[in-house]
Amino acid sequence: QTWTATFEPTAGVEDADNVITVNTDDAGWTDIAGNTPDSATTESANYEIDTLKPTLNNIALDDTALKAGETTEVTFTFSEAVTNFSNSDITVANGTLTDVSSTDGITWTATFEPAIDVEDASNIITVNNDWTDIAGNTPDSATYSSDNYEIDTRKPTLEITLTDTVL
């Protein structure tokens, strides 16, 4: 006869080596003919668990005080490899970002170019939670934010005023 049960893994676990072990020694059960099991334990095949939610650990700009003509690298560091992460997940203030890319799925980079003719001391980059880890787990946080960065791409101007135009 076959008996079935449903196993629900604990939340927040990431473990590649797991087995279910049934103690059959002195278990008090037999088959219909009264035979007891041969071994003391029976183990399942190995199975993996990944219920750990990914996080975005850091959004870092190499330069946080940008001037006219400058760009800076932005690095997004995740707790584990993620998928479905793209520029559509990112909102940048007062500038543009090249397409994000990664070689390992954990560290993603892009280049930020500030907008022209802007003076703003309060800017952040935000990331939504539309991405997942490789197992399909979604992050807990609704949004993640960078530290503040400043932009001053407004070039100075000079105005000359004559008090008397006839000399």
PDB file of C-alpha atoms in Angstrom:
ATOM      1  CA  GLN A   1       0.000   0.000   0.000  1.00  0.00           C
ATOM      2  CA  THR A   2       1.134   3.573  -0.666  1.00  0.00           C
ATOM      3  CA  TRP A   3       0.804   6.375   1.858  1.00  0.00           C
ATOM      4  CA  THR A   4       1.194  10.022   0.856  1.00  0.00           C
ATOM      5  CA  ALA A   5       1.771  13.237   2.752  1.00  0.00           C
ATOM      6  CA  THR A   6       2.331  16.847   1.766  1.00  0.00           C
ATOM      7  CA  PHE A   7       5.595  18.504   2.787  1.00  0.00           C
ATOM      8  CA  GLU A   8       5.715  22.298   3.085  1.00  0.00           C
ATOM      9  CA  PRO A   9       9.233  23.717   3.489  1.00  0.00           C
ATOM     10  CA  THR A  10       9.993  26.388   6.064  1.00  0.00           C
ATOM     11  CA  ALA A  11      10.069  29.953   4.748  1.00  0.00           C
ATOM     12  CA  GLY A  12      13.447  31.655   4.476  1.00  0.00           C
ATOM     13  CA  VAL A  13      15.469  28.504   3.773  1.00  0.00           C
ATOM     14  CA  GLU A  14      17.995  27.876   1.012  1.00  0.00           C
ATOM     15  CA  ASP A  15      19.531  24.384   1.200  1.00  0.00           C
ATOM     16  CA  ALA A  16      20.622  22.067  -1.611  1.00  0.00           C
ATOM     17  CA  ASP A  17      21.031  18.905   0.488  1.00  0.00           C
ATOM     18  CA  ASN A  18      17.849  17.475   2.013  1.00  0.00           C
ATOM     19  CA  VAL A  19      16.325  14.043   2.476  1.00  0.00           C
ATOM     20  CA  ILE A  20      13.314  12.713   4.289  1.00  0.00           C
ATOM     21  CA  THR A  21      14.235   9.864   6.634  1.00  0.00           C
ATOM     22  CA  VAL A  22      11.689   7.378   7.935  1.00  0.00           C
ATOM     23  CA  ASN A  23      12.706   5.319  10.943  1.00  0.00           C
ATOM     24  CA  THR A  24      11.526   1.798  10.205  1.00  0.00           C
ATOM     25  CA  ASP A  25      13.309   0.082  13.118  1.00  0.00           C
ATOM     26  CA  ASP A  26      10.806  -0.967  15.780  1.00  0.00           C
ATOM     27  CA  ALA A  27       8.248   1.212  14.057  1.00  0.00           C
ATOM     28  CA  GLY A  28       5.496  -1.152  15.034  1.00  0.00           C
ATOM     29  CA  TRP A  29       4.252  -1.731  11.528  1.00  0.00           C
ATOM     30  CA  THR A  30       4.354  -4.669   9.192  1.00  0.00           C
ATOM     31  CA  ASP A  31       3.037  -5.684   5.827  1.00  0.00           C
ATOM     32  CA  ILE A  32      -0.179  -7.702   5.581  1.00  0.00           C
ATOM     33  CA  ALA A  33       1.763 -10.952   6.047  1.00  0.00           C
ATOM     34  CA  GLY A  34       3.341  -9.629   9.277  1.00  0.00           C
ATOM     35  CA  ASN A  35       6.847  -8.989   7.868  1.00  0.00           C
ATOM     36  CA  THR A  36       8.861  -6.127   9.386  1.00  0.00           C
ATOM     37  CA  PRO A  37      11.097  -3.801   7.291  1.00  0.00           C
ATOM     38  CA  ASP A  38      14.683  -4.949   6.473  1.00  0.00           C
ATOM     39  CA  SER A  39      16.511  -1.732   7.370  1.00  0.00           C
ATOM     40  CA  ALA A  40      16.365   0.624  10.331  1.00  0.00           C
ATOM     41  CA  THR A  41      15.762   3.701   8.144  1.00  0.00           C
ATOM     42  CA  THR A  42      14.600   4.534   4.668  1.00  0.00           C
ATOM     43  CA  GLU A  43      15.609   7.798   2.958  1.00  0.00           C
ATOM     44  CA  SER A  44      14.110   9.713   0.071  1.00  0.00           C
ATOM     45  CA  ALA A  45      16.100  10.992  -2.859  1.00  0.00           C
ATOM     46  CA  ASN A  46      17.816  14.352  -2.297  1.00  0.00           C
ATOM     47  CA  TYR A  47      15.739  17.491  -2.867  1.00  0.00           C
ATOM     48  CA  GLU A  48      16.526  21.207  -2.839  1.00  0.00           C
ATOM     49  CA  ILE A  49      14.704  23.942  -0.933  1.00  0.00           C
ATOM     50  CA  ASP A  50      14.796  27.628  -1.823  1.00  0.00           C
ATOM     51  CA  THR A  51      12.193  29.707  -0.035  1.00  0.00           C
ATOM     52  CA  LEU A  52      14.637  32.513   0.808  1.00  0.00           C
ATOM     53  CA  LYS A  53      13.457  35.870  -0.531  1.00  0.00           C
ATOM     54  CA  PRO A  54      16.107  37.858  -2.414  1.00  0.00           C
ATOM     55  CA  THR A  55      17.056  41.395  -1.426  1.00  0.00           C
ATOM     56  CA  LEU A  56      18.744  44.306  -3.109  1.00  0.00           C
ATOM     57  CA  ASN A  57      21.590  44.953  -0.664  1.00  0.00           C
ATOM     58  CA  ASN A  58      23.000  48.121  -2.177  1.00  0.00           C
ATOM     59  CA  ILE A  59      22.632  50.705  -4.926  1.00  0.00           C
ATOM     60  CA  ALA A  60      25.960  52.541  -5.171  1.00  0.00           C
ATOM     61  CA  LEU A  61      27.075  55.412  -7.381  1.00  0.00           C
ATOM     62  CA  ASP A  62      30.835  55.795  -7.873  1.00  0.00           C
ATOM     63  CA  ASP A  63      30.429  59.588  -7.925  1.00  0.00           C
ATOM     64  CA  THR A  64      27.653  61.257  -5.896  1.00  0.00           C
ATOM     65  CA  ALA A  65      28.398  64.861  -6.932  1.00  0.00           C
ATOM     66  CA  LEU A  66      28.048  65.059 -10.703  1.00  0.00           C
ATOM     67  CA  LYS A  67      28.983  68.065 -12.820  1.00  0.00           C
ATOM     68  CA  ALA A  68      28.505  68.943 -16.478  1.00  0.00           C
ATOM     69  CA  GLY A  69      30.079  66.341 -18.784  1.00  0.00           C
ATOM     70  CA  GLU A  70      30.478  63.677 -16.088  1.00  0.00           C
ATOM     71  CA  THR A  71      28.989  60.189 -15.883  1.00  0.00           C
ATOM     72  CA  THR A  72      29.200  57.594 -13.138  1.00  0.00           C
ATOM     73  CA  GLU A  73      28.915  53.853 -12.776  1.00  0.00           C
ATOM     74  CA  VAL A  74      25.956  52.606 -10.752  1.00  0.00           C
ATOM     75  CA  THR A  75      26.241  49.181  -9.100  1.00  0.00           C
ATOM     76  CA  PHE A  76      23.234  47.161  -7.911  1.00  0.00           C
ATOM     77  CA  THR A  77      24.238  44.356  -5.529  1.00  0.00           C
ATOM     78  CA  PHE A  78      21.721  41.612  -4.724  1.00  0.00           C
ATOM     79  CA  SER A  79      21.770  38.953  -1.981  1.00  0.00           C
ATOM     80  CA  GLU A  80      21.750  36.204  -4.621  1.00  0.00           C
ATOM     81  CA  ALA A  81      21.470  35.810  -8.387  1.00  0.00           C
ATOM     82  CA  VAL A  82      18.292  37.390  -9.765  1.00  0.00           C
ATOM     83  CA  THR A  83      16.434  37.208 -13.045  1.00  0.00           C
ATOM     84  CA  ASN A  84      14.002  39.544 -14.766  1.00  0.00           C
ATOM     85  CA  PHE A  85      15.960  42.598 -13.570  1.00  0.00           C
ATOM     86  CA  SER A  86      16.039  45.362 -16.178  1.00  0.00           C
ATOM     87  CA  ASN A  87      15.872  49.121 -16.607  1.00  0.00           C
ATOM     88  CA  SER A  88      12.079  48.928 -16.396  1.00  0.00           C
ATOM     89  CA  ASP A  89      12.575  48.166 -12.675  1.00  0.00           C
ATOM     90  CA  ILE A  90      14.664  51.306 -12.133  1.00  0.00           C
ATOM     91  CA  THR A  91      13.669  54.954 -11.741  1.00  0.00           C
ATOM     92  CA  VAL A  92      16.426  57.564 -11.930  1.00  0.00           C
ATOM     93  CA  ALA A  93      16.092  61.235 -11.050  1.00  0.00           C
ATOM     94  CA  ASN A  94      17.442  63.874 -13.431  1.00  0.00           C
ATOM     95  CA  GLY A  95      19.298  61.683 -15.878  1.00  0.00           C
ATOM     96  CA  THR A  96      19.465  58.506 -17.918  1.00  0.00           C
ATOM     97  CA  LEU A  97      20.872  55.053 -17.287  1.00  0.00           C
ATOM     98  CA  THR A  98      22.409  52.687 -19.829  1.00  0.00           C
ATOM     99  CA  ASP A  99      21.037  49.135 -19.882  1.00  0.00           C
ATOM    100  CA  VAL A 100      21.946  47.192 -16.734  1.00  0.00           C
ATOM    101  CA  SER A 101      24.115  44.117 -17.224  1.00  0.00           C
ATOM    102  CA  SER A 102      25.594  41.346 -15.117  1.00  0.00           C
ATOM    103  CA  THR A 103      27.913  38.381 -15.510  1.00  0.00           C
ATOM    104  CA  ASP A 104      26.813  36.571 -12.340  1.00  0.00           C
ATOM    105  CA  GLY A 105      23.227  37.774 -11.729  1.00  0.00           C
ATOM    106  CA  ILE A 106      24.271  39.197  -8.338  1.00  0.00           C
ATOM    107  CA  THR A 107      26.174  42.361  -9.276  1.00  0.00           C
ATOM    108  CA  TRP A 108      24.584  44.513 -11.985  1.00  0.00           C
ATOM    109  CA  THR A 109      26.071  47.711 -13.412  1.00  0.00           C
ATOM    110  CA  ALA A 110      25.042  50.578 -15.652  1.00  0.00           C
ATOM    111  CA  THR A 111      26.290  54.087 -16.439  1.00  0.00           C
ATOM    112  CA  PHE A 112      24.330  57.106 -15.230  1.00  0.00           C
ATOM    113  CA  GLU A 113      24.461  60.338 -17.210  1.00  0.00           C
ATOM    114  CA  PRO A 114      22.949  63.386 -15.527  1.00  0.00           C
ATOM    115  CA  ALA A 115      20.528  65.618 -17.404  1.00  0.00           C
ATOM    116  CA  ILE A 116      21.834  68.859 -18.870  1.00  0.00           C
ATOM    117  CA  ASP A 117      21.172  72.224 -17.204  1.00  0.00           C
ATOM    118  CA  VAL A 118      20.104  70.821 -13.825  1.00  0.00           C
ATOM    119  CA  GLU A 119      20.986  71.969 -10.310  1.00  0.00           C
ATOM    120  CA  ASP A 120      19.494  69.563  -7.773  1.00  0.00           C
ATOM    121  CA  ALA A 121      21.010  68.489  -4.455  1.00  0.00           C
ATOM    122  CA  SER A 122      18.379  65.806  -3.703  1.00  0.00           C
ATOM    123  CA  ASN A 123      18.259  62.809  -6.057  1.00  0.00           C
ATOM    124  CA  ILE A 124      17.870  59.065  -5.568  1.00  0.00           C
ATOM    125  CA  ILE A 125      17.628  55.955  -7.713  1.00  0.00           C
ATOM    126  CA  THR A 126      14.776  53.591  -6.840  1.00  0.00           C
ATOM    127  CA  VAL A 127      14.223  49.954  -7.794  1.00  0.00           C
ATOM    128  CA  ASN A 128      10.820  48.223  -7.694  1.00  0.00           C
ATOM    129  CA  ASN A 129      10.242  44.556  -6.848  1.00  0.00           C
ATOM    130  CA  ASP A 130       9.265  43.070 -10.224  1.00  0.00           C
ATOM    131  CA  TRP A 131      12.383  40.830 -10.316  1.00  0.00           C
ATOM    132  CA  THR A 132      12.889  37.384  -8.747  1.00  0.00           C
ATOM    133  CA  ASP A 133      15.659  35.035  -7.739  1.00  0.00           C
ATOM    134  CA  ILE A 134      16.389  31.989  -9.902  1.00  0.00           C
ATOM    135  CA  ALA A 135      13.888  29.892  -7.895  1.00  0.00           C
ATOM    136  CA  GLY A 136      11.132  32.442  -8.577  1.00  0.00           C
ATOM    137  CA  ASN A 137      11.053  33.971  -5.071  1.00  0.00           C
ATOM    138  CA  THR A 138      10.013  37.629  -5.024  1.00  0.00           C
ATOM    139  CA  PRO A 139      11.558  40.241  -2.720  1.00  0.00           C
ATOM    140  CA  ASP A 140       9.765  41.474   0.412  1.00  0.00           C
ATOM    141  CA  SER A 141      10.363  45.180  -0.029  1.00  0.00           C
ATOM    142  CA  ALA A 142       8.137  47.239  -2.301  1.00  0.00           C
ATOM    143  CA  THR A 143      11.022  49.515  -3.376  1.00  0.00           C
ATOM    144  CA  TYR A 144      14.716  49.981  -2.715  1.00  0.00           C
ATOM    145  CA  SER A 145      16.513  53.352  -2.804  1.00  0.00           C
ATOM    146  CA  SER A 146      20.058  54.579  -3.294  1.00  0.00           C
ATOM    147  CA  ASP A 147      21.758  57.147  -1.126  1.00  0.00           C
ATOM    148  CA  ASN A 148      21.400  60.736  -2.255  1.00  0.00           C
ATOM    149  CA  TYR A 149      23.406  62.147  -5.160  1.00  0.00           C
ATOM    150  CA  GLU A 150      23.814  65.750  -6.308  1.00  0.00           C
ATOM    151  CA  ILE A 151      23.711  67.121  -9.830  1.00  0.00           C
ATOM    152  CA  ASP A 152      25.030  70.460 -11.021  1.00  0.00           C
ATOM    153  CA  THR A 153      25.174  70.459 -14.792  1.00  0.00           C
ATOM    154  CA  ARG A 154      24.040  74.069 -15.151  1.00  0.00           C
ATOM    155  CA  LYS A 155      26.953  75.999 -16.628  1.00  0.00           C
ATOM    156  CA  PRO A 156      27.582  79.477 -15.290  1.00  0.00           C
ATOM    157  CA  THR A 157      26.562  82.450 -17.367  1.00  0.00           C
ATOM    158  CA  LEU A 158      27.838  85.978 -17.443  1.00  0.00           C
ATOM    159  CA  GLU A 159      25.695  89.012 -18.023  1.00  0.00           C
ATOM    160  CA  ILE A 160      27.304  92.342 -18.787  1.00  0.00           C
ATOM    161  CA  THR A 161      25.315  95.421 -17.986  1.00  0.00           C
ATOM    162  CA  LEU A 162      26.407  98.851 -19.095  1.00  0.00           C
ATOM    163  CA  THR A 163      25.207 101.788 -17.086  1.00  0.00           C
ATOM    164  CA  ASP A 164      25.961 104.151 -19.907  1.00  0.00           C
ATOM    165  CA  THR A 165      26.020 103.081 -23.515  1.00  0.00           C
ATOM    166  CA  VAL A 166      27.209 106.481 -24.791  1.00  0.00           C
ATOM    167  CA  LEU A 167      30.685 107.440 -23.705  1.00  0.00           C
TER     168      LEU A 167
END
